[in-house]
Coordinates of C-alpha atoms in Angstrom, one line a residue:
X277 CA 18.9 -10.4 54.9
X278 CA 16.4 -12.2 57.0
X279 CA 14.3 -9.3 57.6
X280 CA 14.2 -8.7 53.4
X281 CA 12.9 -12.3 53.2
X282 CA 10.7 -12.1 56.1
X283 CA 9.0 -8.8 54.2
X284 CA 8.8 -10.5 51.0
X285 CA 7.2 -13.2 52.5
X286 CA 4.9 -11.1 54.3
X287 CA 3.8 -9.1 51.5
X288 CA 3.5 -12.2 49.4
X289 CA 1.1 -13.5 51.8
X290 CA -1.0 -10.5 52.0
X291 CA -1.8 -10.7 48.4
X292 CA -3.0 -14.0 48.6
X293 CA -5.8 -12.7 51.4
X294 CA -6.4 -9.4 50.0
X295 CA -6.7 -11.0 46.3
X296 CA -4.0 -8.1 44.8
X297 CA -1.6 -9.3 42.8
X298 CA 1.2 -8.3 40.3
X299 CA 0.5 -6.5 37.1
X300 CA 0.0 -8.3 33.9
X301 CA 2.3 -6.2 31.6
X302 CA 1.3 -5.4 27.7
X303 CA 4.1 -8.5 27.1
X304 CA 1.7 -10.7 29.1
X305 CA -1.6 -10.2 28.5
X306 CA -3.8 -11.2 25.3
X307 CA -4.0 -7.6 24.1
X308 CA -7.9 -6.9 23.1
X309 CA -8.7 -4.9 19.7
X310 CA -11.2 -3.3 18.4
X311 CA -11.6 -3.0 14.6
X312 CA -14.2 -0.8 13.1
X313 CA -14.2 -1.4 9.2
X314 CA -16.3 0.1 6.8
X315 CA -18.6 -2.4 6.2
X316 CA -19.0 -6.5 7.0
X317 CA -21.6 -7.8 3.8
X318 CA -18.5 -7.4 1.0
X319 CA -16.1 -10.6 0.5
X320 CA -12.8 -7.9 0.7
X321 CA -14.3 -7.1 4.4
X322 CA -14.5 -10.9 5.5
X323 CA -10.9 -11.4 3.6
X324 CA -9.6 -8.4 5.9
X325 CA -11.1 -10.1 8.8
X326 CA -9.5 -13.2 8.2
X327 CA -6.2 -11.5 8.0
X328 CA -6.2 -9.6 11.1
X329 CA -7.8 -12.9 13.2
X330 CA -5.0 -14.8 11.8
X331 CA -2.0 -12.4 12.6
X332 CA -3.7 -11.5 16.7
X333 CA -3.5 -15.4 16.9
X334 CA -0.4 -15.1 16.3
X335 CA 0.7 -12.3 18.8
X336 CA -1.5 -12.9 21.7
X337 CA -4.4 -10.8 20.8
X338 CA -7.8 -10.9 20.4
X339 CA -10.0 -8.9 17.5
X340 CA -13.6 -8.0 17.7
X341 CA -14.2 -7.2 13.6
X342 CA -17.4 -5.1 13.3
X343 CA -18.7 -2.9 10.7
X344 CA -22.3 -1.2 9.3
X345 CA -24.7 -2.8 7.2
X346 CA -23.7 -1.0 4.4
X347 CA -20.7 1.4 3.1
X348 CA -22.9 4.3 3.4
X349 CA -23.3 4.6 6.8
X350 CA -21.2 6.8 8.2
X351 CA -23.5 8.0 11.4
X352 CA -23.8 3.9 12.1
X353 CA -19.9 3.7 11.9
X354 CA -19.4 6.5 14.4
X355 CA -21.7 5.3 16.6
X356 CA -19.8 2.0 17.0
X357 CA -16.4 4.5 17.0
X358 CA -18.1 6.0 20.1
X359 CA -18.9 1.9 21.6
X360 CA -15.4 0.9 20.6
X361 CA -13.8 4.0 22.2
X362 CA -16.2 3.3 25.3
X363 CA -14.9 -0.1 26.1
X364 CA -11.2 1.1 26.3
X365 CA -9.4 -1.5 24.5
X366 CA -5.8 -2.0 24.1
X367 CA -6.0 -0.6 20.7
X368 CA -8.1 0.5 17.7
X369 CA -8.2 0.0 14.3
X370 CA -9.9 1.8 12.0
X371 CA -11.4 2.0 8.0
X372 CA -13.1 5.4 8.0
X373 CA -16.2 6.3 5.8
X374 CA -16.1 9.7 6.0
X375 CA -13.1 12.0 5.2
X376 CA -13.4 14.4 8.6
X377 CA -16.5 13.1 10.7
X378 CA -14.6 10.8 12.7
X379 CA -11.9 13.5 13.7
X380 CA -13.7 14.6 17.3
X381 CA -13.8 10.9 18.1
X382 CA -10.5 10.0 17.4
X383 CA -9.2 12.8 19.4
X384 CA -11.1 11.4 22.0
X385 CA -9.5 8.0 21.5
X386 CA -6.3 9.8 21.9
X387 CA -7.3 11.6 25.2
X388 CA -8.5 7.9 26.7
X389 CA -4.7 6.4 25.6
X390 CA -6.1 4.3 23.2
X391 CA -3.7 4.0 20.2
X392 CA -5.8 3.8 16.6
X393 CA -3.9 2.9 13.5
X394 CA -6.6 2.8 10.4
X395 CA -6.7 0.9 7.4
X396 CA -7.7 0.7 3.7
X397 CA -8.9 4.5 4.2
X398 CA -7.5 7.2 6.2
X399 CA -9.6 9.9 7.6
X400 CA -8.2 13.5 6.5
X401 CA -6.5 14.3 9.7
X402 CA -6.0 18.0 9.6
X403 CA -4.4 19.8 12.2
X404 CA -2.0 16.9 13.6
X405 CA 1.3 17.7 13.9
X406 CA 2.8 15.6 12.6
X407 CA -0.7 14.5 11.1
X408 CA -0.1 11.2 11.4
X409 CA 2.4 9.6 13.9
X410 CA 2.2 9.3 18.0
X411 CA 2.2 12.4 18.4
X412 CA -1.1 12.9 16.5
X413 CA -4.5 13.4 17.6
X414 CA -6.2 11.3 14.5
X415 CA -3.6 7.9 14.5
X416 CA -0.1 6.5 14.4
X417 CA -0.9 5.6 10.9
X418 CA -2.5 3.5 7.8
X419 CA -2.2 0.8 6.4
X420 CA -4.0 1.0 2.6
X421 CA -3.7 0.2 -1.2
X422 CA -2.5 2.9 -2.9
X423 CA -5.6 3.8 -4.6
X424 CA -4.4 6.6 -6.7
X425 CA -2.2 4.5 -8.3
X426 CA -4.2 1.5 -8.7
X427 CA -6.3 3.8 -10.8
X428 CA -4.0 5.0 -13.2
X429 CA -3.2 1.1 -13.7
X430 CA -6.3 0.2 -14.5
X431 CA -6.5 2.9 -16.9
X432 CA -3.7 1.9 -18.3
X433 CA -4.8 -1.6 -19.1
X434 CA -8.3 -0.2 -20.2
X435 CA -6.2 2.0 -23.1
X436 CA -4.9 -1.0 -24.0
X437 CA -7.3 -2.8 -24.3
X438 CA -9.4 -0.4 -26.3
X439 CA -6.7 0.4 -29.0
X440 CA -6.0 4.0 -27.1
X441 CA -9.4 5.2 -28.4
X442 CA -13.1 5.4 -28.0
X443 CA -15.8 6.0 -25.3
X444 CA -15.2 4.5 -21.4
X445 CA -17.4 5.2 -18.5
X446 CA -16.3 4.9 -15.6
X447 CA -19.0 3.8 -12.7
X448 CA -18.0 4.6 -8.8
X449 CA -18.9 3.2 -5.7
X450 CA -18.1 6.1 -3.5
X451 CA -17.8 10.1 -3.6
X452 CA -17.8 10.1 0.2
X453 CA -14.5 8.1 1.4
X454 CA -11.5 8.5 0.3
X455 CA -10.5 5.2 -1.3
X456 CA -13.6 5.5 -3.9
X457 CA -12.6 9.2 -4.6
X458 CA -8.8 7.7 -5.3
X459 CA -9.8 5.0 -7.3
X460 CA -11.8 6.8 -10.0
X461 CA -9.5 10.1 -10.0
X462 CA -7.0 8.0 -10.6
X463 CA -8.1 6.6 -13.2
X464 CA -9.5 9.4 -14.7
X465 CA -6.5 11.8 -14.3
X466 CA -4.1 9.2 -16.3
X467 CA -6.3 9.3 -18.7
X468 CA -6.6 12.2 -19.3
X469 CA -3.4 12.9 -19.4
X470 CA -1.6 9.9 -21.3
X471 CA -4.8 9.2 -23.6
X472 CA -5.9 11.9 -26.0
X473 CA -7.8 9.5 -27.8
X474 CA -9.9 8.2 -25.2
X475 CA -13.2 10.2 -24.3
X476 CA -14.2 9.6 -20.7
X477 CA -18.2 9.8 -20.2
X478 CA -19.8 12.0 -17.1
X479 CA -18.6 9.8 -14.2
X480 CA -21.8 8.4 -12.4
X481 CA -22.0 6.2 -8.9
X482 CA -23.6 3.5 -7.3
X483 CA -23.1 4.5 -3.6
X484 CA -21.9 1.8 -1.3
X485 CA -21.0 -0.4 -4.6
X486 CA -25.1 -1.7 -5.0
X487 CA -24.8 -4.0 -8.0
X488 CA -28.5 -3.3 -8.9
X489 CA -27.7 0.6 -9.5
X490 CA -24.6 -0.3 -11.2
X491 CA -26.3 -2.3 -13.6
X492 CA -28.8 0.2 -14.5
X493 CA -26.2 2.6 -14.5
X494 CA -24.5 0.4 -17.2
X495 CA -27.3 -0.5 -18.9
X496 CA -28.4 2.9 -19.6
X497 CA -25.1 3.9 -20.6
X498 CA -25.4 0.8 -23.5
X499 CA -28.5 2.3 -25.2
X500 CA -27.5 5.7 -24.6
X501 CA -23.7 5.1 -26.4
X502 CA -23.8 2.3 -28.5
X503 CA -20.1 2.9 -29.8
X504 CA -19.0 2.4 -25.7
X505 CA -16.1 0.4 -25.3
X506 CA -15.0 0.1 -21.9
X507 CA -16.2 0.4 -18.5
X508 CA -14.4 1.0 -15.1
X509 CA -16.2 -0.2 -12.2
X510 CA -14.3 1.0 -8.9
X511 CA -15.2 -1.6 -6.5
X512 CA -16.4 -5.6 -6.7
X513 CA -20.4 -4.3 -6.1
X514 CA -20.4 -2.2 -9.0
X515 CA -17.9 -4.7 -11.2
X516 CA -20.7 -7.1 -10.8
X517 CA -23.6 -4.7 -11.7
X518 CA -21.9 -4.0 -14.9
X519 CA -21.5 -7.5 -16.0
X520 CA -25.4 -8.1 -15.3
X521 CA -25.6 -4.9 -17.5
X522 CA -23.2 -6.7 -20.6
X523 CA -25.3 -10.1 -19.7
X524 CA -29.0 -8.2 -20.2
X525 CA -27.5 -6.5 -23.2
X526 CA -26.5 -9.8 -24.5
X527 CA -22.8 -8.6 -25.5
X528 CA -20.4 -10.5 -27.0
X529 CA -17.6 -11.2 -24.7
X530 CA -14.8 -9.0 -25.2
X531 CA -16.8 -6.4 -27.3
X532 CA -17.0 -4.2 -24.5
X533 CA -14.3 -4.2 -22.0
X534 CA -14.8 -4.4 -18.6
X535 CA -12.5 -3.6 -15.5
X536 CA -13.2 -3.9 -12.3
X537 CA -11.7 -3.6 -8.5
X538 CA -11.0 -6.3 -5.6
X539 CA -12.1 -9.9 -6.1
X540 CA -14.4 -12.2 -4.9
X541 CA -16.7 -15.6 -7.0
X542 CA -18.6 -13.7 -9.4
X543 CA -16.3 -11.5 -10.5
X544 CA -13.2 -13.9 -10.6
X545 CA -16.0 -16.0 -12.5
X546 CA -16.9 -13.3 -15.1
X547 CA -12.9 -12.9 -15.8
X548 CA -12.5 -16.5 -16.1
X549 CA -15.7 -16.9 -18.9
X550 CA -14.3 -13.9 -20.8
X551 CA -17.3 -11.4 -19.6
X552 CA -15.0 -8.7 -17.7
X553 CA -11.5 -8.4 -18.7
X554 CA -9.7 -7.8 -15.6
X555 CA -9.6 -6.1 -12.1
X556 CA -7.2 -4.7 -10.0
X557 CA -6.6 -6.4 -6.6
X558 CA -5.8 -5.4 -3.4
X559 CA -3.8 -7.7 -0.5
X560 CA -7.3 -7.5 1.8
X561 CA -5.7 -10.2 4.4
X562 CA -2.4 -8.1 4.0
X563 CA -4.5 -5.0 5.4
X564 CA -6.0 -6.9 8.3
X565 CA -2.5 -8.1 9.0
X566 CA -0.6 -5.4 9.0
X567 CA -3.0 -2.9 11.0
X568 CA -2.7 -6.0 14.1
X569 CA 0.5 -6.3 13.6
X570 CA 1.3 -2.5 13.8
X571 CA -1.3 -2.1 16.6
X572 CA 0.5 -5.4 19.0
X573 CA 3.8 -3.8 18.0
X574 CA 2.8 0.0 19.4
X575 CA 1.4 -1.3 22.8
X576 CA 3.8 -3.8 23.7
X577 CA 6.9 -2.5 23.2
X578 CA 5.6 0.9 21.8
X579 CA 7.5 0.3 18.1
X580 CA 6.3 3.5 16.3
X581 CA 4.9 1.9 13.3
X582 CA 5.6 3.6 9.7
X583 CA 3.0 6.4 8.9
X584 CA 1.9 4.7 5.2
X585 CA 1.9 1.1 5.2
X586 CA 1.2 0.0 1.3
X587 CA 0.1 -3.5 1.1
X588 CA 0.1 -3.6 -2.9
X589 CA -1.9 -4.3 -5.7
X590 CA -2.2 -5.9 -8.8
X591 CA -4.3 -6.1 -12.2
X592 CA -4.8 -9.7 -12.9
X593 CA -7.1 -11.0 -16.1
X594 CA -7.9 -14.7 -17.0
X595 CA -4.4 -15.6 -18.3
X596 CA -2.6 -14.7 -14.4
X597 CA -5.6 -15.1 -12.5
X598 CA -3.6 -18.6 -11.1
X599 CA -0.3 -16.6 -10.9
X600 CA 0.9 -17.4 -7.2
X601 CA 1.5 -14.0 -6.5
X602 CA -2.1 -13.0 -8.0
X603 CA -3.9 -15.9 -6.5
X604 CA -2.8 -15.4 -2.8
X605 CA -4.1 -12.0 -3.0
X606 CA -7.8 -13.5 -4.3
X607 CA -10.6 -14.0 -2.2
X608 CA -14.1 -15.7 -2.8

């Protein structure tokens, strides 16, 4: 017994001189993530920011939030993929731009050991098996709105607001990743299937959600079809492009309907003064959130997290717009 202690002791000793000491375990340590989203400049990006700072703070983690310039920058995303990867942090989240660019690098991530769960848009991870999950080359997971479905809400609202008939453009911000592709088919494909009386205009984009192209877009579109009635704009950008299209135009408010996607001032503004009739809304601090979360889970204890996380969404006009359920989800 006296020779155990004596060892003990002697070891103990020799880590004090040689500097060695016992590893900090995954329990221990502040974890470090990275998070690459798909952009910074957008309000929804800041409120996703905010939610994933608030919920490391909460674990014993640290995030380092990054993004490009603007959502059309895939090679500029990758690039900071490749940085992210290089640093080998306890874990990566990830928003990708593209649909299969990012697949070689997050294969790589897998090779390093670094778990990647993504969020508010998956990259098409083809070939995984399963394709998402731990045992997958692309990511345990995602955690997103359901984009599809918010769609087919929005159109839904849209036919009612039009009296199930007439002309509606709708005006994307994206025909690249997957969350703009969602959120116009989905809103196309409901109506085309549930309203025979609406006639849905050649779809047209403002890439990356530029509010100047959306307004000409919309503007255009005014002269071209003075019997429009409604317009779909699939992200807050191009919401607020078409309301400086129905300001230029000098419409009357109401007399042609405007619904948008996500928050922020203006647009909660224009609802409030009766310019655009609604949005949909996402949970952006519930996608921040819930990607940390999932990520601090994984690597400390190595809880698989579920492949689909849905965070929800909502279509909120002037008269819910204070709603506690809507208003927690709002973002300026």
């Amino acid at each position: 017994m006296k020779k155990g202690l004596i060892t003990v002791a002697a070891l103990s000793a020799l880590a004090l001189v040689t500097g060695t000491a016992t590893p900090v375990t995954a329990a221990e340590k502040t974890l470090k993530i990275e998070l690459i989203s798909k952009g910074e400049t957008h309000q929804f990006w800041q409120a996703v920011k905010k939610g994933a700072e608030d919920q490391a703070k909460k674990m014993n983690a640290e995030v380092h939030f990054i993004g490009p310039a603007a959502e059309t920058m895939i090679d500029k995303q990758l690039e900071m993929l490749d940085a992210a990867i290089a640093l080998k942090p306890d874990a990566i989240g990830y928003a990708a731009l593209g649909t299969t660019q990012s697949l070689p690098k997050l294969k790589a991530a897998k090779a390093a050991g670094i778990p990647v769960y993504m969020f508010d848009t998956a990259a098409s991870c083809e070939g995984g098996v399963p394709k998402l999950g731990p045992n997958s080359d692309c990511a345990l997971g995602v955690a997103y709105t359901n984009s599809t479905a918010a769609g087919a809400l929005a159109a839904d609202w849209m036919a009612k607001l039009v009296g199930n008939k007439g002309k509606v453009l709708v005006v994307g911000h994206s025909q690249t990743n997957q969350t703009g592709i969602d959120r116009a088919n989905g809103f196309i494909n409901r109506m085309k299937a549930k309203y025979k009386g609406i006639t849905l205009l050649t779809p047209q984009y403002a890439e990356g959600g530029d509010a100047l192209k959306a307004q000409e877009i919309v503007s255009a579109s005014l002269v071209a079809n003075k019997d429009l009635k409604g317009v779909y704009g699939t992200n807050e950008g191009v919401s607020i492009g078409a309301g400086q299209a129905f300001k230029a135009a000098k419409l009357k408010n109401g007399a042609v309907k405007l619904i948008g996607f996500d928050s922020g001032k203006q647009q909660m503004a224009n609802i409030k003064s009766g310019l655009q009739s609604g949005a949909i809304t996402q949970s952006p601090m519930g996608i921040g959130a819930k990607t940390v979360e999932a990520l601090v889970n994984y690597v400390r204890n190595k809880t698989v997290p579920k492949n689909l996380i849905d965070t929800g969404f909502y279509y909120y006009d002037k008269k819910n717009i204070a709603d506690p359920k809507i208003a927690g989800n709002l973002y300026e």
